[in-house]
Short mmCIF file of C-alpha atoms and ligand atoms in Angstrom, two decimals:
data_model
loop_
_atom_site.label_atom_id
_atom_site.label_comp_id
_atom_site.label_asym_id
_atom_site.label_seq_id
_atom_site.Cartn_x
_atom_site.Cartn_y
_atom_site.Cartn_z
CA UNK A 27 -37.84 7.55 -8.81
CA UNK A 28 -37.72 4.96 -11.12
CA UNK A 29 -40.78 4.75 -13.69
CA UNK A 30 -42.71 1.91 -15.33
CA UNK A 31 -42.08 2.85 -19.01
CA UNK A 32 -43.81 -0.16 -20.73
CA UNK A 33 -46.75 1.05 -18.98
CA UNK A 34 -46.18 4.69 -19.86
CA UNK A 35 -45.95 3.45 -23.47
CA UNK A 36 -49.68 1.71 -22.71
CA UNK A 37 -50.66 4.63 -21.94
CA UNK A 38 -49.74 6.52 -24.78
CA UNK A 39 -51.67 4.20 -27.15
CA UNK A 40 -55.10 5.47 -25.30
CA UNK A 41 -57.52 7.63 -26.21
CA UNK A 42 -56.27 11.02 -25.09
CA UNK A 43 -59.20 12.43 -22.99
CA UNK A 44 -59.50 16.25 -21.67
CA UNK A 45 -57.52 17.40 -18.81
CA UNK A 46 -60.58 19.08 -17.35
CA UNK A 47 -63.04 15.58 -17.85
CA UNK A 48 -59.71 13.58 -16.02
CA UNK A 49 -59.65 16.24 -13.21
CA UNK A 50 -63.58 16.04 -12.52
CA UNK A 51 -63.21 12.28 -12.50
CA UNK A 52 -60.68 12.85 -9.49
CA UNK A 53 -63.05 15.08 -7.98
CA UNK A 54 -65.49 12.68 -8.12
CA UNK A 55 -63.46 9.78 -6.78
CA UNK A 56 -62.08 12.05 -3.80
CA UNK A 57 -65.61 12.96 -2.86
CA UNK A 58 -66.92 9.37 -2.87
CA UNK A 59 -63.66 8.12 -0.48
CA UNK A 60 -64.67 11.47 1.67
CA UNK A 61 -68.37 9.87 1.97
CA UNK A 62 -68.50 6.26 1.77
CA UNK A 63 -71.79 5.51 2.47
CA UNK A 64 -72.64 7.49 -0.55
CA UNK A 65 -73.65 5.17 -3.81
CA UNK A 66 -71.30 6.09 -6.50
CA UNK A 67 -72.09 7.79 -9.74
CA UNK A 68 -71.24 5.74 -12.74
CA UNK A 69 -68.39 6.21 -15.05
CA UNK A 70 -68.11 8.45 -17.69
CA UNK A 71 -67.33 7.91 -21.17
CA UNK A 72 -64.09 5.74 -20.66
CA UNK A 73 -66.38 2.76 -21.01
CA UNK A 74 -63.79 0.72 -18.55
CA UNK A 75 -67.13 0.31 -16.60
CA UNK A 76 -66.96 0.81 -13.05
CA UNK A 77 -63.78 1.19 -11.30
CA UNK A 78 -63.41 -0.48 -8.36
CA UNK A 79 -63.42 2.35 -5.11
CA UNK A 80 -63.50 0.52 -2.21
CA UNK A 81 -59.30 1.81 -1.89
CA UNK A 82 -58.50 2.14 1.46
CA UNK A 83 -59.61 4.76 3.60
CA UNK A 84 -58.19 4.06 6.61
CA UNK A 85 -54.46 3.86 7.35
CA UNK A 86 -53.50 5.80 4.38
CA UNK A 87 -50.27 7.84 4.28
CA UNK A 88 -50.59 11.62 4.52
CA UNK A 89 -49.35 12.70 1.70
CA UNK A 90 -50.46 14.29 -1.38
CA UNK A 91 -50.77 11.54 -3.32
CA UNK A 92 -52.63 9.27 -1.37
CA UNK A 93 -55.61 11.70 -1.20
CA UNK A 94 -56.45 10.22 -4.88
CA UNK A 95 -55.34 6.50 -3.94
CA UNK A 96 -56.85 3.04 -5.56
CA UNK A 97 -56.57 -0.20 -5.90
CA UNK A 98 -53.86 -0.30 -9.13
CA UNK A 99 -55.39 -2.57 -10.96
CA UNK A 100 -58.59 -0.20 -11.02
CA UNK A 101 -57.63 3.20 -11.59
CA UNK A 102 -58.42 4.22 -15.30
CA UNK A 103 -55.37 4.91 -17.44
CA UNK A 104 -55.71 8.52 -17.46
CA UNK A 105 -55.71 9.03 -13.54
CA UNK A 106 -53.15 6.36 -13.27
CA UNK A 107 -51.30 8.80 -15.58
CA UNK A 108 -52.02 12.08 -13.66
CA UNK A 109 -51.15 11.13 -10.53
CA UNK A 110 -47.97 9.76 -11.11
CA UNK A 111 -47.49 13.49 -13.06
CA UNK A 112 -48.45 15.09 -9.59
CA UNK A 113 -46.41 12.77 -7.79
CA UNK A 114 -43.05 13.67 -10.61
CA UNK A 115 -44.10 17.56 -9.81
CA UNK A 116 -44.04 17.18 -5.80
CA UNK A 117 -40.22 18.29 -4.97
CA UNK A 118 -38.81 15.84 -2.88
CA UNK A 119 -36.03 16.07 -0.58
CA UNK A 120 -33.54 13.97 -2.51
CA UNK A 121 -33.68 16.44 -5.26
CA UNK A 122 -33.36 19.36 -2.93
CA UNK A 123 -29.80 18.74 -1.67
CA UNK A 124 -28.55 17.59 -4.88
CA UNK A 125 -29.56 20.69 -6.25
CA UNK A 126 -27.87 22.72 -3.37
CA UNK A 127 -24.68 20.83 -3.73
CA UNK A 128 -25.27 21.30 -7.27
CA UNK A 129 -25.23 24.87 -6.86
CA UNK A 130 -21.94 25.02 -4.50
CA UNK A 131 -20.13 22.79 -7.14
CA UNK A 132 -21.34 24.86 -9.87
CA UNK A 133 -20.01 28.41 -7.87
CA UNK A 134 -16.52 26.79 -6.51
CA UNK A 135 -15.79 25.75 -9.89
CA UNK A 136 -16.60 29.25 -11.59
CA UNK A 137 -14.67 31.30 -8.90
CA UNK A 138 -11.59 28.91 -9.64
CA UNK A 139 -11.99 29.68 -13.74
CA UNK A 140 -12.17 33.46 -13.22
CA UNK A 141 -9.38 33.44 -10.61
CA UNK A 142 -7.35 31.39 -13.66
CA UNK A 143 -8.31 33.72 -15.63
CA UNK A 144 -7.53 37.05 -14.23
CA UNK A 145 -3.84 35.59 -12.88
CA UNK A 146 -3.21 36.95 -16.76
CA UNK A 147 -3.88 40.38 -15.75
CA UNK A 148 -1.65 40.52 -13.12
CA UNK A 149 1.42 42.35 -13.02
CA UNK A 150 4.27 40.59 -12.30
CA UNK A 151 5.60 43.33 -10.26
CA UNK A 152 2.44 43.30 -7.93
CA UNK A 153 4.20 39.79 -6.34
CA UNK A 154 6.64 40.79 -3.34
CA UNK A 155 10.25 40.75 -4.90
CA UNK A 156 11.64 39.09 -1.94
CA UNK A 157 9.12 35.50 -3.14
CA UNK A 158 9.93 35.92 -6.59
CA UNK A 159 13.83 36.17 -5.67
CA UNK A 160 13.38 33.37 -3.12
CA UNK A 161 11.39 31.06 -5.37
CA UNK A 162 13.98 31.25 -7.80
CA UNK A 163 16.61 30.63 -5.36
CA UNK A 164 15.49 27.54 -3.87
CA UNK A 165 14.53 26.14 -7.80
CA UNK A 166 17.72 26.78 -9.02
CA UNK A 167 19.15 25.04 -6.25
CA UNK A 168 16.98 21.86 -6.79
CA UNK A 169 18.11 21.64 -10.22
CA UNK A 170 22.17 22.16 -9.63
CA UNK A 171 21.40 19.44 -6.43
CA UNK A 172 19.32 17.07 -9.04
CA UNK A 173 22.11 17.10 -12.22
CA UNK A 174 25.33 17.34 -9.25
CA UNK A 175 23.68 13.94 -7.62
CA UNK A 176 23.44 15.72 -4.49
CA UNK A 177 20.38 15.14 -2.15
CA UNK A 178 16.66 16.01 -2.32
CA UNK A 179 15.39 18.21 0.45
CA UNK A 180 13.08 15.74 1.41
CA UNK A 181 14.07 12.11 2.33
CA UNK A 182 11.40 9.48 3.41
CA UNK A 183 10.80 9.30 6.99
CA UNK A 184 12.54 6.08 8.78
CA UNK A 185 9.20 4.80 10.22
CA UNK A 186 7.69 4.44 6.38
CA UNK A 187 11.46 2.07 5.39
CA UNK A 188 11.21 -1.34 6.29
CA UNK A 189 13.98 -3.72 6.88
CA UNK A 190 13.13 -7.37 7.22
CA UNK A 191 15.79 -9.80 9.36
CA UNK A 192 15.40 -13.51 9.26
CA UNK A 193 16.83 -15.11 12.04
CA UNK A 194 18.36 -18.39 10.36
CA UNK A 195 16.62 -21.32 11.41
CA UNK A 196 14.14 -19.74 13.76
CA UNK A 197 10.83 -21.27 14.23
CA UNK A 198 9.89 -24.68 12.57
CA UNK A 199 11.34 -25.66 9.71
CA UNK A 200 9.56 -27.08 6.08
CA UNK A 201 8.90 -30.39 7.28
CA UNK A 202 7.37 -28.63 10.84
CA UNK A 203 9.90 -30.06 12.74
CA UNK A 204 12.67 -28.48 15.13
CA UNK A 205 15.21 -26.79 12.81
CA UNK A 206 18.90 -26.34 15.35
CA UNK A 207 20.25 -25.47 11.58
CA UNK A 208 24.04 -26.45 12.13
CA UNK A 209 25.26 -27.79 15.30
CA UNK A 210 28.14 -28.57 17.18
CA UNK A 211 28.63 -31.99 19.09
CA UNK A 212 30.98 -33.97 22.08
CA UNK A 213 32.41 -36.98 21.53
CA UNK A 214 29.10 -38.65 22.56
CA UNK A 215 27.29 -36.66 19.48
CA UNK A 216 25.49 -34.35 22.29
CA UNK A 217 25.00 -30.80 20.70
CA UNK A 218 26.73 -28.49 22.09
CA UNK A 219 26.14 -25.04 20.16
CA UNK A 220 23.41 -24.66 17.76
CA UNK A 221 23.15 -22.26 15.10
CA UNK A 222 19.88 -21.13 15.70
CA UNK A 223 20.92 -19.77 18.60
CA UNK A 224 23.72 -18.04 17.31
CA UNK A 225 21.81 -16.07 14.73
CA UNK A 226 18.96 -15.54 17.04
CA UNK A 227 21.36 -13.93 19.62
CA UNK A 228 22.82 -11.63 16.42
CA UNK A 229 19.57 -10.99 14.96
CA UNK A 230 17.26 -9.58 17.99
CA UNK A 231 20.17 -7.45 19.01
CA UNK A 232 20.08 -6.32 15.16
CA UNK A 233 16.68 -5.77 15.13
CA UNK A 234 16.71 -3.62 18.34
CA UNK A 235 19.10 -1.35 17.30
CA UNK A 236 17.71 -0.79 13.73
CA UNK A 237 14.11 -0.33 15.53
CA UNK A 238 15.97 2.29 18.15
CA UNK A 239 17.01 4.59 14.60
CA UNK A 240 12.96 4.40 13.69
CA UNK A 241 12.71 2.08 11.14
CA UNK A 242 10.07 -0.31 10.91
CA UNK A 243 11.79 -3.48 11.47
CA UNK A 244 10.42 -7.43 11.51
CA UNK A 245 12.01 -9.83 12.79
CA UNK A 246 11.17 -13.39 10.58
CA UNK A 247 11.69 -17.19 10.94
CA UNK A 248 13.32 -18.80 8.59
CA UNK A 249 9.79 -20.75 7.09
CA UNK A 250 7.75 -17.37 8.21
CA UNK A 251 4.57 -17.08 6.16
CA UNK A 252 5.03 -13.43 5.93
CA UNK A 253 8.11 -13.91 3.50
CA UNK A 254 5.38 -15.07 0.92
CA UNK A 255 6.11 -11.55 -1.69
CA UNK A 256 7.67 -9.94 1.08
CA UNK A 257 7.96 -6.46 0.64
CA UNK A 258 10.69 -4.64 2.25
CA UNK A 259 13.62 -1.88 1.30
CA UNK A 260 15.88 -4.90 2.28
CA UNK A 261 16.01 -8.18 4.02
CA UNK A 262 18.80 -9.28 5.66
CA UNK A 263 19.08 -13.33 6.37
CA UNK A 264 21.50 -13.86 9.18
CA UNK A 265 22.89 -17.16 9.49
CA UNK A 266 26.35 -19.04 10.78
CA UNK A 267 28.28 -21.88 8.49
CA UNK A 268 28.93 -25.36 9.81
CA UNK A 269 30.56 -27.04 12.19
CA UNK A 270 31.85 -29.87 10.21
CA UNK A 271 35.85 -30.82 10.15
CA UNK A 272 37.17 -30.28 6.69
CA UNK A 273 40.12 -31.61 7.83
CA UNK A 274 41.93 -28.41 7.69
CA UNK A 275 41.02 -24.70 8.88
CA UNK A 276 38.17 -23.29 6.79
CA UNK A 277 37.36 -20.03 8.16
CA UNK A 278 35.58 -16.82 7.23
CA UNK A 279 32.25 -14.84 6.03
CA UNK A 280 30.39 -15.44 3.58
CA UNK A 281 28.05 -12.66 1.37
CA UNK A 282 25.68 -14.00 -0.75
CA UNK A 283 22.55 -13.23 -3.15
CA UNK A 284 20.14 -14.80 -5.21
CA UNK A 285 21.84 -15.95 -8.16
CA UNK A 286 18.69 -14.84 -10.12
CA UNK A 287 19.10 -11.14 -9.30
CA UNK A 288 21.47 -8.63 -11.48
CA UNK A 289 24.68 -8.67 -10.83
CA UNK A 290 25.47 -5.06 -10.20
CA UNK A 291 21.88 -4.64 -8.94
CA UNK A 292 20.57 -3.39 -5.55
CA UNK A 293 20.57 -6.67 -3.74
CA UNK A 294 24.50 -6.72 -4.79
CA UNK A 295 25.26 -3.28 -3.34
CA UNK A 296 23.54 -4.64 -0.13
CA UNK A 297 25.85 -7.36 -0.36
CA UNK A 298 28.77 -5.32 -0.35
CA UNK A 299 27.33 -2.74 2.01
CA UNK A 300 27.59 -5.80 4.48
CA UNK A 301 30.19 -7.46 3.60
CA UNK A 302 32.47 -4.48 4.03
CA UNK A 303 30.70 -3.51 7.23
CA UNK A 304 31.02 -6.56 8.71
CA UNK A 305 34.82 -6.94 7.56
CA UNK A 306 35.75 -4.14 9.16
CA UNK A 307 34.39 -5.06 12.36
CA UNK A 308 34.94 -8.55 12.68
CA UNK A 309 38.40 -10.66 12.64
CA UNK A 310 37.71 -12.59 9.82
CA UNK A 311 38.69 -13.19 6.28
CA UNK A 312 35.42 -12.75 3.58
CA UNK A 313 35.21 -16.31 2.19
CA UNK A 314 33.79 -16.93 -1.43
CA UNK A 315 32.51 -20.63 -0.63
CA UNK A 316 29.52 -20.15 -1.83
CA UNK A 317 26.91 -23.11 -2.11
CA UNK A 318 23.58 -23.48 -3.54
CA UNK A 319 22.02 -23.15 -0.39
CA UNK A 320 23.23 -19.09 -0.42
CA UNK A 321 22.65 -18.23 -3.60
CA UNK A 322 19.64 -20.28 -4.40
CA UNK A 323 17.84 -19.97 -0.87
CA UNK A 324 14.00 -20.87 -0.37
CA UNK A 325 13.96 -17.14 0.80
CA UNK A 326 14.45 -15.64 -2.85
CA UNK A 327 11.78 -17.34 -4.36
CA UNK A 328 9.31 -16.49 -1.73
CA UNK A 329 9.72 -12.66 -1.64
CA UNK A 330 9.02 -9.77 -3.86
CA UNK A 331 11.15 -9.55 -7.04
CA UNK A 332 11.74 -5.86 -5.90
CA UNK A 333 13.04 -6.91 -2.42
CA UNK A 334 16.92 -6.09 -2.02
CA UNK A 335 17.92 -9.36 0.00
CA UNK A 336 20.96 -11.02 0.90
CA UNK A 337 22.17 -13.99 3.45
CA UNK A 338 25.38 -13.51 5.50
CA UNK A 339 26.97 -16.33 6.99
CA UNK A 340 28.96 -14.75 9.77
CA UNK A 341 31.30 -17.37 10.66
CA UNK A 342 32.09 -21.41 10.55
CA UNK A 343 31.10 -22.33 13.97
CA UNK A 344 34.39 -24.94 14.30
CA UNK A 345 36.82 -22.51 13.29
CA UNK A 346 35.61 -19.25 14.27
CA UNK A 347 33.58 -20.04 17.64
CA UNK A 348 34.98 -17.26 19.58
CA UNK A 349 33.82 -15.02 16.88
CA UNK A 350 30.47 -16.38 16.78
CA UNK A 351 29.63 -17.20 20.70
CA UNK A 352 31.93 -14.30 22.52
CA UNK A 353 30.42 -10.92 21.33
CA UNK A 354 27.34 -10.92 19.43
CA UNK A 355 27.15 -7.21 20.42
CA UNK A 356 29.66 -6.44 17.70
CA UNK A 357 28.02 -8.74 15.05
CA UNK A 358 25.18 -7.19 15.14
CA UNK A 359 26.96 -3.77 14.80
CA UNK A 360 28.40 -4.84 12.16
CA UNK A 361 25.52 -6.14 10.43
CA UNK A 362 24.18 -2.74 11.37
CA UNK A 363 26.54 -0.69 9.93
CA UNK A 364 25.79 -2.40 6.73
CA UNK A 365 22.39 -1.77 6.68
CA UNK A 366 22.97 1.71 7.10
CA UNK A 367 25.46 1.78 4.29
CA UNK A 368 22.62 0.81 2.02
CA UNK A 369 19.71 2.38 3.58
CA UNK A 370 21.56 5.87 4.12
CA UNK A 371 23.89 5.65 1.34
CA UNK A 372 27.02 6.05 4.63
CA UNK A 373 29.42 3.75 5.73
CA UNK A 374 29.84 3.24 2.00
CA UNK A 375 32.12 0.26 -0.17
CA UNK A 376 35.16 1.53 -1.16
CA UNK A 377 34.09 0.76 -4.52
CA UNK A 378 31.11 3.02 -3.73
CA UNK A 379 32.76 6.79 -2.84
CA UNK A 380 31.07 8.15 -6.00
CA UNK A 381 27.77 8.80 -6.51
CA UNK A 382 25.99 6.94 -9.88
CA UNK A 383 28.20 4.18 -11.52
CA UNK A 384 30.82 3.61 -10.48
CA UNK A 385 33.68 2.13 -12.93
CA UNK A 386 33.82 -1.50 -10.44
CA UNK A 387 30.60 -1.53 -11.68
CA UNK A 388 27.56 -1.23 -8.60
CA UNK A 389 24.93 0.74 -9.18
CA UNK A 390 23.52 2.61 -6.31
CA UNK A 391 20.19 1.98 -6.44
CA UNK A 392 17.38 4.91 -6.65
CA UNK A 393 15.86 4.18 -3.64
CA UNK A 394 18.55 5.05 -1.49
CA UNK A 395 18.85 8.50 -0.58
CA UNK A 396 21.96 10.03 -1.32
CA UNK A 397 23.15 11.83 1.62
CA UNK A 398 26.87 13.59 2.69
CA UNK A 399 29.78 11.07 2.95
CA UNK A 400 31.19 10.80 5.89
CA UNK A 401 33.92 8.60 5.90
CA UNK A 402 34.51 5.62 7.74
ZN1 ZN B 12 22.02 -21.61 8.32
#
């Protein structure tokens, strides 16, 4: 309750008067509210002259402190003073539960202190061998498991790992305009295979099959507002190369990250992790054209610094059509595979059969849970 002090300080600075004259003056002012019509004896000593009693008598509250109620502004100091005292005494229910949750806090927190304490007296012996033997078991064995590299017994459920896949070129692009990405034309410049749609077919079958093993997957446009410090255990950017005629037969896939990212860093063992994958699956040759458009991508400098991302171009769509149009089924397992190789530490790089560093130089990043190799 919260307590005028400036006028508690007033009040100090009065003339103390007895307890007894105060409670006779309350008397007094209860019996003239009880009979109205009854003229009022003056005031006593306090010299304030006559208060002011005409405080309501009808439509007062019921409670104890009412039965002494005035006008403010008229009560003398002193029974200003003792009825807020009477009202501080009255117990009110705020103060009630407090003080019985008070109480439980005060014997939950003993009990735990003497348990504490008498867990010194105990003999060791009174614990069942067959714990202590087990305990000491299963600790040793996390600690040979934690120095050998080997796994942790618990791994973070699939559901809680998310894996982001732009589509290349899906949705609108910067400018809000229709974005084909790179396309094929006829002799009369009519498109005739777009690359949108080639990633698009890649990536939903991608994004199916990752979502089938649990994980929570998004599929993203290429300009999607939700890469804006996108958070993810890795985003995969799936895109094919262009259609133009070098003049001479430029084939292959392409790997690529952000140039701004460490080299031997987690977004370059996802790199590999695909670019092996996908190698193994797919008839083509890994190309190393890399442009400023892979490695410096509006996608890296949108997402979260701790976001393992990469792009893969999967193909040139002059060149290696077949590849790109006839089986998209088998790019996306590929691009799968890859995933998996850096999600679930399988399907691993050559460079990669050891656990830690190893001497080509990747470093398998913490976050992926080492589990068994199983070969390829
Ligand atoms: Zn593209």
């Amino acid at each position: 309750m919260p307590e005028d002090n400036s006028k508690d300080q007033a009040n100090r600075d009065q003339p103390e008067h007895s307890a007894s004259a105060i409670f006779v003056e309350m008397m007094r002012q209860a019996a003239a509210r009880a009979n109205p019509g009854k003229p009022v004896p003056e005031a006593d000593s306090a010299g304030n002259g006559t208060p002011d009693f005409s405080a309501s008598t009808a439509g007062t509250s019921t409670d104890g402190a009412s039965e002494i109620s005035l006008k403010p502004d008229a009560a003398a100091p002193e029974v200003r003073r003792i009825r807020r005292r009477l009202l501080l005494r009255r117990p009110h229910p705020a103060s009630m539960t407090s003080g019985f949750l008070g109480t439980i806090f005060v014997v939950v927190v003993s009990t735990a202190l003497v348990a504490t304490l008498l867990m010194f007296f105990v003999n060791p012996e009174y614990v069942n061998p067959a714990v202590v033997q087990g305990l000491q078991l299963e600790s040793e064995a996390i600690i040979a498991g934690a120095s050998a590299g080997r796994p942790t017994p618990v791994q973070t459920p699939r559901w809680l790992r998310r894996i982001g896949i732009v589509s290349g070129h899906r949705g609108k692009s910067a400018s809000g305009a229709r974005d084909p990405g790179a396309i094929c034309v006829d002799e009369d410049g009519n498109s005739i295979l777009e690359e949108a749609d080639i990633n698009f077919a890649v990536a939903t079958r991608v994004v199916a099959s990752l979502e089938s093993m649990n994980y929570a997957v998004e599929m993203l446009d290429e300009f999607d507002p939700r890469l804006n410090n996108y958070r993810a255990d890795a985003l995969v950017s799936i895109h094919a190369n262009t259609c133009y005629d070098f003049g001479e037969y430029v084939s292959g896939y392409i790997v690529a990250i952000s140039e701004a990212r460490p080299a031997f860093g987690a977004d370059a063992f996802l790199r590999e992790c695909i670019a092996e994958n996908f190698g193994a699956y797919v008839p083509l040759e890994r190309s190393y054209n890399l442009t400023d458009d892979m490695t410096d991508n509006h996608t890296w400098r949108k997402i979260h610094p701790l976001t393992p991302a990469m792009i893969l171009e999967m193909g040139y769509m002059l060149a290696d059509k077949a590849v790109l149009t006839e089986d998209p089924d088998l790019l996306a397992r590929a691009i799968v595979d890859g995933i998996l190789c850096f999600m679930e530490n399988v399907n691993r790089p050559s460079s990669q059969r050891e656990p830690g560093r190893h001497p080509a130089g990747y470093i398998i990043p913490a976050m992926v849970t080492p589990t068994p190799i199983f070969g390829r």
